Coordinates of C-alpha atoms and ligand atoms in Angstrom, one line a residue:
X1 CA -22.0 21.3 28.9
X2 CA -22.3 21.3 25.2
X3 CA -25.6 20.7 23.4
X4 CA -25.5 19.0 20.0
X5 CA -28.3 18.6 17.5
X6 CA -27.8 15.2 15.8
X7 CA -29.6 14.0 12.7
X8 CA -30.0 10.2 13.0
X9 CA -30.5 8.2 9.8
X10 CA -30.6 4.5 10.7
X11 CA -31.2 3.6 7.1
X12 CA -31.4 0.0 6.0
X13 CA -30.8 -3.5 7.3
X14 CA -28.6 -3.8 10.3
X15 CA -28.2 0.0 10.2
X16 CA -31.6 0.0 12.0
X17 CA -30.3 -2.4 14.6
X18 CA -26.9 -0.9 15.4
X19 CA -28.0 2.8 15.4
X20 CA -29.9 2.6 18.7
X21 CA -27.0 0.8 20.3
X22 CA -24.7 3.6 19.3
X23 CA -27.1 6.2 20.6
X24 CA -27.3 4.4 23.9
X25 CA -23.5 4.6 24.3
X26 CA -23.5 8.3 23.3
X27 CA -26.1 9.1 25.9
X28 CA -24.3 7.0 28.6
X29 CA -21.0 8.8 28.0
X30 CA -22.7 12.2 28.0
X31 CA -24.2 11.4 31.4
X32 CA -21.0 10.0 32.8
X33 CA -18.8 12.8 31.7
X34 CA -21.3 15.6 32.0
X35 CA -19.6 17.1 28.9
X36 CA -22.5 17.1 26.5
X37 CA -26.1 16.4 25.8
X38 CA -27.3 15.2 22.4
X39 CA -30.7 16.1 21.0
X40 CA -31.7 13.7 18.2
X41 CA -34.0 14.0 15.3
X42 CA -34.7 10.8 13.4
X43 CA -35.2 10.5 9.7
X44 CA -36.7 7.3 8.3
X45 CA -34.9 7.6 5.0
X46 CA -33.7 4.5 3.1
X47 CA -35.1 1.7 0.9
X48 CA -38.4 1.3 2.8
X49 CA -39.0 5.0 2.4
X50 CA -38.2 4.6 -1.3
X51 CA -40.7 1.9 -1.8
X52 CA -43.4 4.1 -0.3
X53 CA -42.4 7.5 -1.8
X54 CA -40.2 6.8 -4.8
X55 CA -37.4 8.8 -3.1
X56 CA -34.6 7.7 -0.9
X57 CA -34.9 10.8 1.2
X58 CA -37.1 13.8 1.5
X59 CA -37.0 16.1 -1.5
X60 CA -35.5 18.9 0.5
X61 CA -33.4 16.5 2.6
X62 CA -30.2 18.4 2.3
X63 CA -31.9 21.6 3.4
X64 CA -33.3 19.8 6.4
X65 CA -29.9 18.3 7.4
X66 CA -27.9 21.4 6.8
X67 CA -28.4 23.0 10.2
X68 CA -27.6 19.9 12.3
X69 CA -24.3 19.8 14.1
X70 CA -23.7 16.3 12.9
X71 CA -25.2 13.2 11.2
X72 CA -25.2 9.7 12.6
X73 CA -25.8 7.3 9.8
X74 CA -26.5 3.5 10.0
X75 CA -26.3 2.0 6.5
X76 CA -27.9 2.2 3.1
X77 CA -28.9 -0.5 0.6
X78 CA -31.3 -3.4 0.6
X79 CA -32.1 -6.1 -2.0
X80 CA -35.5 -4.5 -2.6
X81 CA -34.0 -1.5 -4.4
X82 CA -31.1 -1.6 -6.9
X83 CA -27.9 -0.6 -5.1
X84 CA -27.0 2.2 -7.4
X85 CA -30.4 3.8 -6.9
X86 CA -30.2 3.6 -3.1
X87 CA -26.7 4.8 -2.9
X88 CA -27.1 7.6 -5.4
X89 CA -30.4 8.6 -3.7
X90 CA -29.1 9.0 -0.1
X91 CA -25.5 8.7 0.9
X92 CA -23.8 10.1 -2.2
X93 CA -26.0 13.2 -2.4
X94 CA -25.1 13.9 1.3
X95 CA -21.4 13.3 0.9
X96 CA -21.2 15.3 -2.3
X97 CA -23.7 18.0 -1.4
X98 CA -22.1 18.7 1.9
X99 CA -18.5 18.7 0.6
X100 CA -17.7 15.8 2.9
X101 CA -14.6 15.3 0.8
X102 CA -12.6 13.3 3.4
X103 CA -13.7 9.8 4.2
X104 CA -11.7 8.9 7.2
X105 CA -11.3 5.2 7.9
X106 CA -9.1 3.9 10.7
X107 CA -7.6 0.4 10.6
X108 CA -6.6 -0.6 14.1
X109 CA -6.1 -4.1 15.3
X110 CA -7.8 -4.1 18.7
X111 CA -6.7 -6.0 21.7
X112 CA -8.1 -9.5 21.8
X113 CA -8.9 -9.6 18.1
X114 CA -7.3 -12.1 15.9
X115 CA -6.1 -10.8 12.6
X116 CA -6.3 -13.2 9.7
X117 CA -2.7 -12.2 9.1
X118 CA -0.3 -14.5 10.9
X119 CA 1.5 -13.2 14.0
X120 CA 0.0 -9.8 14.1
X121 CA -0.6 -8.3 17.5
X122 CA -2.3 -5.0 18.6
X123 CA 0.0 -2.2 17.7
X124 CA 1.1 -3.9 14.5
X125 CA -1.8 -2.5 12.6
X126 CA -2.7 1.1 13.3
X127 CA -3.2 3.3 10.3
X128 CA -5.8 5.5 8.8
X129 CA -7.0 5.7 5.2
X130 CA -8.0 9.1 3.9
X131 CA -10.4 8.4 1.0
X132 CA -11.4 11.1 -1.5
X133 CA -15.1 11.2 -1.1
X134 CA -16.8 13.6 -3.6
X135 CA -15.4 13.0 -7.0
X136 CA -13.0 10.7 -8.9
X137 CA -14.6 7.4 -10.0
X138 CA -17.8 8.2 -8.0
X139 CA -18.5 11.5 -9.8
X140 CA -21.4 10.0 -11.7
X141 CA -20.4 11.4 -15.0
X142 CA -21.2 9.2 -18.0
X143 CA -24.1 7.4 -19.6
X144 CA -25.3 4.4 -21.7
X145 CA -26.4 4.5 -25.2
X146 CA -27.6 2.1 -27.9
X147 CA -29.3 0.0 -25.3
X148 CA -29.6 -3.7 -26.0
X149 CA -27.9 -3.4 -29.4
X150 CA -24.6 -5.1 -30.2
X151 CA -23.2 -1.6 -30.2
X152 CA -24.4 -0.8 -26.7
X153 CA -21.9 1.4 -24.9
X154 CA -21.4 2.4 -21.3
X155 CA -19.1 5.3 -20.2
X156 CA -18.3 6.2 -16.7
X157 CA -15.9 9.0 -16.5
X158 CA -13.6 9.6 -13.5
X159 CA -13.3 13.3 -12.8
X160 CA -10.4 14.7 -10.8
X161 CA -10.2 18.4 -10.1
X162 CA -7.3 20.4 -8.8
X163 CA -9.5 21.7 -6.0
X164 CA -10.7 18.2 -5.1
X165 CA -7.4 16.4 -5.2
X166 CA -5.5 19.1 -3.5
X167 CA -7.8 19.5 -0.5
X168 CA -7.9 15.8 0.3
X169 CA -4.2 15.4 -0.1
X170 CA -3.5 18.4 2.1
X171 CA -5.8 16.9 4.8
X172 CA -3.9 13.6 4.6
X173 CA -0.6 15.4 5.1
X174 CA -1.9 17.3 8.1
X175 CA -3.1 14.1 9.6
X176 CA 0.2 12.4 9.0
X177 CA 2.0 15.4 10.5
X178 CA -0.1 14.9 13.7
X179 CA 0.7 11.2 13.8
X180 CA 3.8 9.2 12.9
X181 CA 4.6 11.4 10.0
X182 CA 4.4 8.8 7.3
X183 CA 2.1 9.2 4.3
X184 CA 1.5 6.8 1.5
X185 CA -0.3 7.8 -1.7
X186 CA -2.1 5.1 -3.6
X187 CA -1.8 5.7 -7.3
X188 CA -2.0 4.0 -10.7
X189 CA -0.1 6.5 -12.8
X190 CA 1.5 3.8 -14.9
X191 CA -1.8 2.9 -16.5
X192 CA -4.0 6.0 -15.8
X193 CA -1.8 8.5 -17.6
X194 CA -4.0 11.5 -17.2
X195 CA -5.8 11.4 -13.9
X196 CA -3.2 9.7 -11.8
X197 CA -0.2 11.6 -13.0
X198 CA -2.2 14.7 -12.0
X199 CA -2.8 13.1 -8.6
X200 CA 0.9 12.3 -8.3
X201 CA 2.0 15.8 -9.2
X202 CA -0.4 17.4 -6.6
X203 CA 0.8 14.9 -4.0
X204 CA 4.4 16.0 -4.5
X205 CA 3.5 19.7 -4.7
X206 CA 1.5 19.8 -1.5
X207 CA 4.3 17.7 0.1
X208 CA 6.5 20.7 -0.1
X209 CA 4.4 22.3 2.7
X210 CA 5.1 19.3 4.9
X211 CA 8.9 18.7 4.9
X212 CA 8.7 16.5 8.1
X213 CA 6.3 14.0 6.5
X214 CA 8.0 11.0 4.9
X215 CA 6.2 10.1 1.7
X216 CA 5.8 7.1 -0.5
X217 CA 4.0 6.8 -3.8
X218 CA 2.8 3.2 -4.3
X219 CA 0.8 1.7 -7.2
X220 CA -2.5 0.6 -5.9
X221 CA -2.0 -3.1 -6.7
X222 CA 1.3 -3.1 -4.9
X223 CA -0.3 -1.2 -2.0
X224 CA -3.0 -3.8 -1.6
X225 CA -0.2 -6.4 -1.3
X226 CA 1.5 -4.2 1.3
X227 CA -1.7 -4.0 3.4
X228 CA -1.4 -7.8 3.7
X229 CA 2.4 -8.2 3.9
X230 CA 3.6 -5.2 5.8
X231 CA 0.7 -3.3 7.4
X232 CA 3.0 -2.1 10.2
X233 CA 4.7 0.1 7.7
X234 CA 1.5 2.2 7.2
X235 CA 0.5 5.3 9.1
X236 CA -1.7 7.4 6.9
X237 CA -2.8 6.3 3.4
X238 CA -4.5 8.6 0.9
X239 CA -6.3 7.4 -2.2
X240 CA -9.0 8.2 -4.7
X241 CA -12.6 7.4 -4.0
X242 CA -12.6 3.9 -5.6
X243 CA -9.1 3.0 -4.5
X244 CA -10.0 4.1 -1.0
X245 CA -13.2 2.0 -1.1
X246 CA -11.3 -1.1 -2.0
X247 CA -8.4 -0.6 0.4
X248 CA -10.7 0.0 3.4
X249 CA -12.5 -3.3 3.1
X250 CA -9.1 -4.9 3.1
X251 CA -8.2 -2.7 6.0
X252 CA -11.3 -3.9 7.9
X253 CA -10.6 -7.5 7.0
X254 CA -7.0 -7.5 8.3
X255 CA -8.2 -6.0 11.5
X256 CA -10.4 -9.0 12.1
X257 CA -13.9 -8.0 11.0
X258 CA -15.8 -5.4 8.9
X259 CA -18.1 -5.3 12.0
X260 CA -15.4 -3.2 13.7
X261 CA -14.7 -0.7 10.9
X262 CA -15.8 2.8 11.5
X263 CA -15.8 5.7 9.1
X264 CA -16.4 9.5 9.0
X265 CA -17.5 11.5 6.0
X266 CA -16.0 14.8 6.9
X267 CA -16.3 18.4 5.8
X268 CA -13.2 19.7 7.4
X269 CA -14.2 23.4 7.0
X270 CA -17.4 22.6 9.0
X271 CA -19.4 24.6 6.6
X272 CA -21.8 21.6 6.4
X273 CA -22.5 18.8 8.9
X274 CA -20.2 15.8 8.7
X275 CA -21.6 12.3 8.8
X276 CA -20.4 9.2 10.7
X277 CA -21.3 5.7 9.5
X278 CA -19.9 2.2 9.9
X279 CA -18.2 0.6 6.8
X280 CA -20.1 -2.7 7.1
X281 CA -23.3 -1.6 5.3
X282 CA -26.8 -3.1 5.7
X283 CA -25.8 -6.8 5.8
X284 CA -29.2 -8.2 4.7
X285 CA -28.0 -11.8 5.4
X286 CA -27.9 -11.2 9.2
X287 CA -30.5 -8.5 9.4
X288 CA -33.2 -9.1 12.1
X289 CA -31.2 -11.7 14.0
X290 CA -29.8 -9.4 16.6
X291 CA -26.3 -10.6 16.1
X292 CA -24.8 -7.6 14.2
X293 CA -21.6 -6.3 15.8
X294 CA -22.4 -2.8 17.3
X295 CA -18.8 -1.9 17.8
X296 CA -18.3 -0.2 14.4
X297 CA -21.3 2.0 15.1
X298 CA -20.1 2.7 18.6
X299 CA -16.7 3.5 17.3
X300 CA -18.3 5.9 14.8
X301 CA -19.8 7.6 17.9
X302 CA -16.3 8.1 19.3
X303 CA -15.1 9.5 16.0
X304 CA -18.0 11.9 15.9
X305 CA -17.3 13.1 19.5
X306 CA -13.6 13.5 18.6
X307 CA -14.7 15.6 15.6
X308 CA -16.9 17.7 17.9
X309 CA -14.0 18.3 20.2
X310 CA -15.2 16.0 22.9
X311 CA -11.8 14.2 23.2
X312 CA -12.2 12.9 26.7
X313 CA -15.5 11.3 25.9
X314 CA -14.2 9.9 22.6
X315 CA -11.2 8.3 24.5
X316 CA -13.5 6.9 27.0
X317 CA -15.5 5.0 24.4
X318 CA -12.3 3.7 22.8
X319 CA -11.1 2.5 26.1
X320 CA -14.3 0.7 26.8
X321 CA -14.3 -1.0 23.3
X322 CA -10.8 -2.2 23.9
X323 CA -11.6 -3.5 27.3
X324 CA -14.5 -5.5 25.8
X325 CA -12.5 -7.0 22.9
X326 CA -9.5 -7.5 25.1
X327 CA -11.4 -9.6 27.6
X328 CA -12.7 -11.7 24.6
X329 CA -15.8 -12.8 26.6
X330 CA -18.5 -10.9 24.8
X331 CA -18.0 -11.1 21.1
X332 CA -20.5 -11.4 18.2
X333 CA -20.3 -14.2 15.6
X334 CA -18.3 -12.2 13.1
X335 CA -15.5 -12.3 15.7
X336 CA -16.0 -16.0 16.5
X337 CA -18.2 -15.4 19.6
X338 CA -21.8 -16.2 20.3
X339 CA -22.9 -13.0 22.0
X340 CA -25.8 -11.0 20.7
X341 CA -25.5 -7.4 19.6
X342 CA -27.2 -6.1 22.8
X343 CA -24.8 -8.2 25.0
X344 CA -21.9 -6.3 23.5
X345 CA -23.5 -2.9 24.0
X346 CA -24.2 -3.9 27.7
X347 CA -20.6 -4.9 28.1
X348 CA -19.3 -1.6 26.6
X349 CA -21.6 0.3 28.9
X350 CA -20.4 -1.8 31.9
X351 CA -16.8 -0.9 31.0
X352 CA -17.7 2.8 30.5
X353 CA -19.2 2.9 34.0
X354 CA -16.2 1.1 35.5
X355 CA -13.6 3.3 33.8
X356 CA -15.5 6.5 34.6
X357 CA -15.6 5.4 38.2
Ligands
LIG1 C1 -18.4 2.0 1.4 C2 -19.4 1.2 0.6 C3 -20.0 2.1 -0.4 C4 -19.0 2.8 -1.3 C5 -21.1 1.3 -1.3 C6 -22.2 0.9 -0.5 C7 -21.5 2.0 -2.5 O1 -18.7 0.2 -0.1 O2 -18.9 2.9 2.1 O3 -17.2 1.7 1.4 O4 -18.5 2.2 -2.2 O5 -18.7 3.9 -1.0
LIG2 MG1 -16.7 0.0 0.5

């Protein structure tokens, strides 16, 4: 029996609603398999905390989080606080401060889910995006000057380092090697002649270590078209921070709903805790209605268990999710159903018990 110390940050909006659902599933699976027990510490960080304290998280937040095994994160951002403030005050400092340089985002069309793309069935869409997560377009380098003058200027500099590019690309190769051995790199070296040619060179250099992996270098605009036209041709996709951000909303959309899209911010060396959070964000428009889709958060729990080495428990959760979507009876409104969030969690727990016997 493993014992894990989990930092839980429900954050804002529907993050506060779906997080307890994810926790319920984690606890249920721990009881059913007897493989682990989770001890949770909750942190009330986010926009409400900011309105009270002027900070998105405790001053020594990173120090507090550092010794946890893992972080389970709901969402950040609410209309009461400018988005760049909330993001740069909570999620980005954690991703950057803890060297969570891989943002891992699976795009899988689940059984029973209708893709907006015609004639796609489960199995046709099954790929993972590896998004660079600490630098690139999100580095935060830049500034504004001559405010409110005609000459006002804003500069936001993308920063690509050999260390940063190499490590995320190597991770993507390793992942491809363990899957169907196909890796696509999203680039834009036709227009971005400095950073993206650098990216391309490193992509090709690191590739020499992985002769079995078949590679493809695709301009990001063409790659987004390929997501729509030929998603079955994708296995692992690697891209810079912003490219990966854009591609993964598209990845979520073609798999039927952003309410299904899970994500992990990973420090592969395990020097710092990794953090698992759904892609959907705080969704203020449906907050408080009890209709958020808990599946992305539950799926994040499965990714988290997988990362912790609890493969059997992670598989169990994925089987239960697939059983629920496959039966098509208990679905939230984002999937065309009229179930409430809690009905979906109940259904998942029912399936877990059934599968575990
Ligand atoms: C995501 C989100 C964030 C990002 C936003 C909230 C800044 O879109 O996790 O994909 O761009 O990283
Ligand atoms: Mg995004």
